[in-house]
Amino acid sequence: MTAITERRSLASKPSRSDSVFKTVTFTAGATTVGIMLAVGLFLSLRAGDALSVAGPSFLIEQEWSPETRVFGIGAILFGTFTIAIIAMAVAIPLALGTALLISEVVGGQLRGFLVSLVDLMAAVPSVVYGLWGLFFLQANVIPVSAWISTYFSWIPIFRVSDASGDVLTEASAFTSSAFIAGIVVGLMVVPTQTSIMREAFSQAPVGEREAALALGSTRWGMIRTVVLPFGRGGIIGGTMLGLGRALGETIAVYMIISPIFTINWEVLKTGTNSVSALIALRYGEASEFGLSALMAAGLVLFIITLIVNFTASLIVARSRSGAETS
């Protein structure tokens, strides 16, 4: 008589803790997406009146006068990107060097201390950076700006001149500039970029590191041929995340700049603007239509930062998975 054996199912039944974890994480993700969509919808609805009046010229018009129905963010967008580009020029070398120092040079307790110090810098409020930039950094950067303008004025962006084209040399011509605001914002985004880059560098395969050293490579040679290529996605992702932060920085920029509504190609000269600073400056005194115009400016900034951050997230995700190793 042959015994009948029952087939055993290979399907596993999720435990209660797994089900709870899946539900919580799904709810958190859906809530985040829902909030983002709600913010975008709110800005779109509130900006509708202004956009219907301004039309496509909203993106290129320099004057900001909603009361006369002549307004746009051409000059404001230019100032926003100018500050962000200067910030990236300052932040990328500092973040890259700090990340390599932490992940490849120092070790032990010193590494833990530096990691904590960088993370602590990310927690410093924007207003503190703004006060520091306004009352300390600006006075020390003005001589540097004057020196750059003196010896590199043949480059148009480093020239500081008045309306008639005469070169300006007095200190007041270099205050509250895009250059100073960019330096402050750059120092603000360094911790974020450093954390992303350091994480990418730390994932470089140990075997490839040891192989490079065993073949006679110096430490810098190993970093150049192994660590940097493997961490390329982290470098790009950290840079773009920092760029998204720089584009939307408000308080520090608002405290430093002298707002103008014309495109200023001379980055060392007094006067610039940004979308976030414009909203902070005009929100309290704006009429109903003026608020709609400010919401339209906020909508444009929201879309730009959303694109930058989503792109950065994709790049960082590929870097973490090890997809980019060359």
Coordinates of C-alpha atoms in Angstrom, one line a residue:
M1 CA 0.0 0.0 0.0
T2 CA 1.5 3.3 -1.2
A3 CA 1.4 6.3 1.2
I4 CA 0.0 9.4 -0.3
T5 CA 2.2 12.5 0.4
E6 CA 0.7 15.9 0.3
R7 CA 2.6 18.6 -1.6
R8 CA 4.0 21.3 0.6
S9 CA 3.2 24.9 -0.5
L10 CA 6.3 27.0 -1.0
A11 CA 4.3 30.3 -0.7
S12 CA 5.2 32.1 2.5
K13 CA 2.5 33.9 4.4
P14 CA 3.7 37.4 5.5
S15 CA 3.9 37.9 9.2
R16 CA 2.0 40.5 11.0
S17 CA 5.1 42.7 11.5
D18 CA 5.8 42.5 7.8
S19 CA 2.3 43.5 6.9
V20 CA 2.4 46.4 9.4
F21 CA 5.7 47.6 8.0
K22 CA 4.5 47.4 4.4
T23 CA 1.4 49.3 5.3
V24 CA 3.2 52.1 7.2
T25 CA 5.8 52.6 4.5
F26 CA 3.2 52.6 1.7
T27 CA 1.1 55.1 3.6
A28 CA 4.2 57.3 4.2
G29 CA 5.2 57.3 0.6
A30 CA 1.6 57.9 -0.7
T31 CA 1.2 60.8 1.8
T32 CA 4.5 62.4 0.6
V33 CA 3.4 62.2 -3.0
G34 CA -0.1 63.5 -2.1
I35 CA 1.4 66.5 -0.3
M36 CA 3.6 67.4 -3.2
L37 CA 0.6 67.1 -5.6
A38 CA -1.5 69.2 -3.3
V39 CA 1.2 71.9 -3.1
G40 CA 1.5 72.0 -6.9
L41 CA -2.3 72.1 -7.3
F42 CA -2.6 74.9 -4.8
L43 CA 0.1 77.0 -6.5
S44 CA -1.4 76.4 -9.9
L45 CA -4.9 77.5 -8.8
R46 CA -3.7 80.6 -7.0
A47 CA -1.4 81.5 -9.9
G48 CA -4.1 81.2 -12.5
D49 CA -5.2 84.8 -12.5
A50 CA -1.6 86.2 -12.8
L51 CA -0.6 83.7 -15.5
S52 CA -3.7 84.5 -17.6
V53 CA -2.8 88.1 -17.6
A54 CA 1.0 87.8 -18.1
G55 CA 1.0 84.9 -20.5
P56 CA 4.3 83.4 -21.7
S57 CA 6.0 86.8 -21.2
F58 CA 5.9 86.0 -17.5
L59 CA 9.2 84.1 -17.9
I60 CA 11.1 86.8 -19.7
E61 CA 9.7 90.1 -18.5
Q62 CA 12.1 91.9 -16.1
E63 CA 9.9 94.5 -14.4
W64 CA 7.8 93.5 -11.4
S65 CA 4.7 95.6 -11.1
P66 CA 1.6 93.5 -10.7
E67 CA -0.5 96.6 -10.0
T68 CA 0.1 97.9 -13.5
R69 CA -0.2 94.4 -15.0
V70 CA 3.4 94.5 -16.2
F71 CA 5.4 91.8 -14.3
G72 CA 7.6 88.8 -14.9
I73 CA 10.5 86.8 -13.4
G74 CA 13.1 87.2 -16.2
A75 CA 15.5 89.1 -14.0
I76 CA 14.5 87.2 -10.9
L77 CA 15.2 83.9 -12.5
F78 CA 18.5 85.1 -13.8
G79 CA 19.5 86.2 -10.3
T80 CA 18.3 82.9 -8.8
F81 CA 20.5 80.8 -11.2
T82 CA 23.4 83.2 -10.8
I83 CA 23.4 82.8 -7.0
A84 CA 23.0 79.0 -7.4
I85 CA 25.9 78.7 -9.9
I86 CA 28.2 80.7 -7.7
A87 CA 27.1 78.5 -4.7
M88 CA 28.0 75.3 -6.7
A89 CA 31.4 76.7 -7.7
V90 CA 32.1 77.2 -4.0
A91 CA 30.4 74.1 -2.6
I92 CA 31.5 71.3 -5.0
P93 CA 35.3 71.5 -4.4
L94 CA 34.8 71.8 -0.6
A95 CA 32.3 69.0 -0.5
L96 CA 34.4 66.7 -2.7
G97 CA 37.5 67.3 -0.7
T98 CA 35.8 66.8 2.6
A99 CA 34.1 63.6 1.5
L100 CA 37.4 62.2 0.3
L101 CA 39.1 63.3 3.5
I102 CA 36.5 61.5 5.7
S103 CA 36.2 58.3 3.6
E104 CA 39.8 57.8 2.4
V105 CA 42.3 59.7 4.6
V106 CA 41.3 59.9 8.3
G107 CA 40.0 57.0 10.4
G108 CA 39.0 55.9 13.8
Q109 CA 37.5 58.5 16.2
L110 CA 38.6 61.4 14.0
R111 CA 36.4 60.1 11.2
G112 CA 33.4 59.8 13.5
F113 CA 34.0 63.3 14.8
L114 CA 34.2 64.8 11.3
V115 CA 31.1 63.0 10.2
S116 CA 29.2 64.4 13.3
L117 CA 30.6 67.8 12.6
V118 CA 29.5 67.9 9.0
D119 CA 26.0 66.6 10.0
L120 CA 25.8 69.3 12.7
M121 CA 26.6 72.0 10.0
A122 CA 23.5 70.8 8.1
A123 CA 21.4 71.5 11.2
V124 CA 22.4 75.1 11.5
P125 CA 19.4 77.4 10.7
S126 CA 19.5 79.5 7.6
V127 CA 19.1 82.7 9.5
V128 CA 22.4 82.0 11.3
Y129 CA 24.2 81.7 8.0
G130 CA 22.5 84.9 6.9
L131 CA 23.6 86.9 9.9
W132 CA 27.1 85.5 9.6
G133 CA 27.2 86.4 6.0
L134 CA 25.8 89.9 6.5
F135 CA 27.9 91.0 9.5
F136 CA 31.1 89.1 9.1
L137 CA 31.7 87.5 5.7
Q138 CA 30.6 90.5 3.6
A139 CA 33.2 92.9 5.1
N140 CA 35.9 90.3 4.5
V141 CA 34.8 89.4 0.9
I142 CA 34.6 93.0 -0.3
P143 CA 38.4 93.3 -0.7
V144 CA 38.5 90.0 -2.6
S145 CA 35.7 91.2 -4.9
A146 CA 37.6 94.5 -5.5
W147 CA 40.8 92.5 -6.3
I148 CA 39.0 90.3 -8.8
S149 CA 37.3 93.3 -10.4
T150 CA 40.7 95.1 -10.7
Y151 CA 42.6 92.3 -12.3
F152 CA 39.9 90.4 -14.2
S153 CA 37.6 93.2 -15.3
W154 CA 38.4 92.2 -18.9
I155 CA 35.9 89.4 -18.2
P156 CA 32.5 91.0 -18.4
I157 CA 30.9 89.2 -15.4
F158 CA 33.8 90.4 -13.2
R159 CA 33.6 94.1 -14.3
V160 CA 31.9 96.5 -11.9
S161 CA 30.8 99.7 -13.6
D162 CA 28.1 102.4 -13.4
A163 CA 25.4 103.2 -16.0
S164 CA 27.9 105.3 -18.0
G165 CA 30.4 102.4 -18.1
D166 CA 32.9 103.9 -15.7
V167 CA 34.7 101.4 -13.5
L168 CA 33.7 101.5 -9.8
T169 CA 36.2 100.9 -7.1
E170 CA 34.5 102.1 -3.8
A171 CA 33.6 99.4 -1.3
S172 CA 29.9 100.2 -1.5
A173 CA 29.8 99.0 -5.1
F174 CA 30.6 95.4 -4.0
T175 CA 28.1 95.0 -1.1
S176 CA 25.0 92.8 -1.2
S177 CA 26.0 91.1 -4.4
A178 CA 25.2 87.8 -6.0
F179 CA 28.9 86.8 -5.3
I180 CA 28.5 87.2 -1.5
A181 CA 25.1 85.6 -1.5
G182 CA 26.4 82.7 -3.5
I183 CA 29.3 82.1 -1.1
V184 CA 26.9 81.9 1.8
V185 CA 24.5 79.6 0.1
G186 CA 27.4 77.4 -1.1
L187 CA 28.6 76.9 2.5
M188 CA 25.1 76.0 3.4
V189 CA 24.8 73.2 0.9
V190 CA 28.3 71.7 1.6
P191 CA 27.1 69.3 4.3
T192 CA 24.3 67.9 2.1
Q193 CA 26.7 67.3 -0.8
T194 CA 29.4 65.9 1.5
S195 CA 27.1 63.3 3.0
I196 CA 25.9 62.0 -0.4
M197 CA 29.5 61.9 -1.8
R198 CA 30.9 60.3 1.3
E199 CA 28.3 57.5 1.2
A200 CA 29.0 56.8 -2.5
F201 CA 32.8 56.8 -1.9
S202 CA 32.5 54.4 1.0
Q203 CA 30.7 51.8 -1.2
A204 CA 33.7 51.5 -3.6
P205 CA 34.7 47.7 -3.6
V206 CA 37.4 46.8 -1.1
G207 CA 38.8 44.3 -3.5
E208 CA 39.4 46.8 -6.2
R209 CA 41.0 49.2 -3.7
E210 CA 43.4 46.5 -2.5
A211 CA 44.1 45.4 -6.1
A212 CA 45.1 48.9 -7.1
L213 CA 47.4 49.3 -4.1
A214 CA 48.9 45.8 -4.6
L215 CA 49.8 46.8 -8.2
G216 CA 51.9 49.7 -6.8
S217 CA 49.4 52.5 -7.0
T218 CA 49.6 55.4 -4.6
R219 CA 46.7 56.4 -2.4
W220 CA 45.8 59.2 -4.8
G221 CA 46.2 56.8 -7.8
M222 CA 43.8 54.3 -6.1
I223 CA 41.3 57.1 -5.4
R224 CA 41.5 58.4 -9.0
T225 CA 41.1 55.0 -10.6
V226 CA 38.7 53.3 -8.2
V227 CA 36.9 55.6 -5.8
L228 CA 36.1 58.5 -8.0
P229 CA 34.8 56.4 -11.0
F230 CA 32.7 54.3 -8.7
G231 CA 31.4 57.4 -6.8
R232 CA 30.6 59.4 -10.0
G233 CA 26.9 59.0 -9.5
G234 CA 27.1 60.2 -6.0
I235 CA 29.1 63.2 -7.0
I236 CA 26.5 64.2 -9.6
G237 CA 23.6 63.4 -7.4
G238 CA 25.0 65.3 -4.4
T239 CA 25.7 68.3 -6.7
M240 CA 22.2 68.3 -8.0
L241 CA 20.6 67.9 -4.6
G242 CA 22.7 70.9 -3.4
L243 CA 21.6 72.8 -6.5
G244 CA 18.0 72.2 -5.6
R245 CA 18.7 73.6 -2.1
A246 CA 20.6 76.6 -3.5
L247 CA 17.7 77.5 -5.9
G248 CA 15.2 77.6 -3.1
E249 CA 17.2 79.2 -0.3
T250 CA 15.3 82.2 1.1
I251 CA 16.3 83.7 4.4
A252 CA 20.0 83.9 4.0
V253 CA 19.7 85.4 0.5
Y254 CA 17.0 87.8 1.6
M255 CA 19.2 89.1 4.4
I256 CA 22.2 89.7 2.1
I257 CA 21.1 90.9 -1.3
S258 CA 19.9 94.3 -2.4
P259 CA 16.9 93.5 -4.6
I260 CA 16.7 94.8 -8.1
F261 CA 14.5 94.0 -11.1
T262 CA 16.9 94.2 -13.9
I263 CA 19.4 91.5 -15.2
N264 CA 22.7 92.2 -13.6
W265 CA 25.5 90.5 -15.5
E266 CA 28.2 91.9 -13.1
V267 CA 28.1 89.3 -10.3
L268 CA 30.4 91.3 -8.0
K269 CA 28.3 94.4 -8.2
T270 CA 25.6 95.4 -5.7
G271 CA 22.2 94.2 -6.6
T272 CA 20.5 90.9 -7.6
N273 CA 17.4 89.0 -6.8
S274 CA 15.9 85.5 -6.4
V275 CA 12.4 84.0 -6.6
S276 CA 12.4 82.9 -2.9
A277 CA 13.7 86.3 -1.7
L278 CA 11.1 88.1 -3.9
I279 CA 8.2 86.1 -2.2
A280 CA 9.6 86.8 1.2
L281 CA 10.0 90.6 0.4
R282 CA 6.6 91.2 -1.2
Y283 CA 4.3 88.8 0.5
G284 CA 3.2 91.0 3.4
E285 CA 2.3 94.1 1.2
A286 CA 0.9 92.3 -1.9
S287 CA -2.6 92.8 -3.1
E288 CA -4.8 89.9 -4.1
F289 CA -3.6 90.0 -7.6
G290 CA 0.0 90.6 -6.4
L291 CA -0.3 87.4 -4.3
S292 CA -1.4 85.6 -7.4
A293 CA 1.7 86.8 -9.2
L294 CA 3.9 85.7 -6.3
M295 CA 2.2 82.3 -6.4
A296 CA 3.1 82.1 -10.1
A297 CA 6.7 82.8 -9.3
G298 CA 6.6 80.1 -6.6
L299 CA 5.1 77.7 -9.0
V300 CA 7.9 78.1 -11.5
L301 CA 10.5 77.6 -8.7
F302 CA 8.6 74.6 -7.5
I303 CA 8.7 73.0 -10.9
I304 CA 12.4 73.7 -11.4
T305 CA 13.4 72.3 -8.0
L306 CA 11.1 69.3 -8.5
I307 CA 12.9 68.5 -11.7
V308 CA 16.3 68.9 -10.2
N309 CA 15.6 66.8 -7.1
F310 CA 13.9 64.0 -9.0
T311 CA 16.9 63.8 -11.4
A312 CA 19.3 63.8 -8.5
S313 CA 17.3 61.0 -6.7
L314 CA 17.5 58.8 -9.8
I315 CA 21.2 59.3 -10.1
V316 CA 21.8 58.7 -6.4
A317 CA 19.7 55.5 -6.6
R318 CA 21.8 54.2 -9.4
S319 CA 25.0 55.0 -7.5
R320 CA 23.8 53.1 -4.5
S321 CA 23.0 50.1 -6.5
G322 CA 26.5 50.0 -8.0
A323 CA 25.1 50.4 -11.5
E324 CA 27.7 52.9 -12.4
T325 CA 31.2 51.6 -11.7
S326 CA 33.1 53.2 -14.6

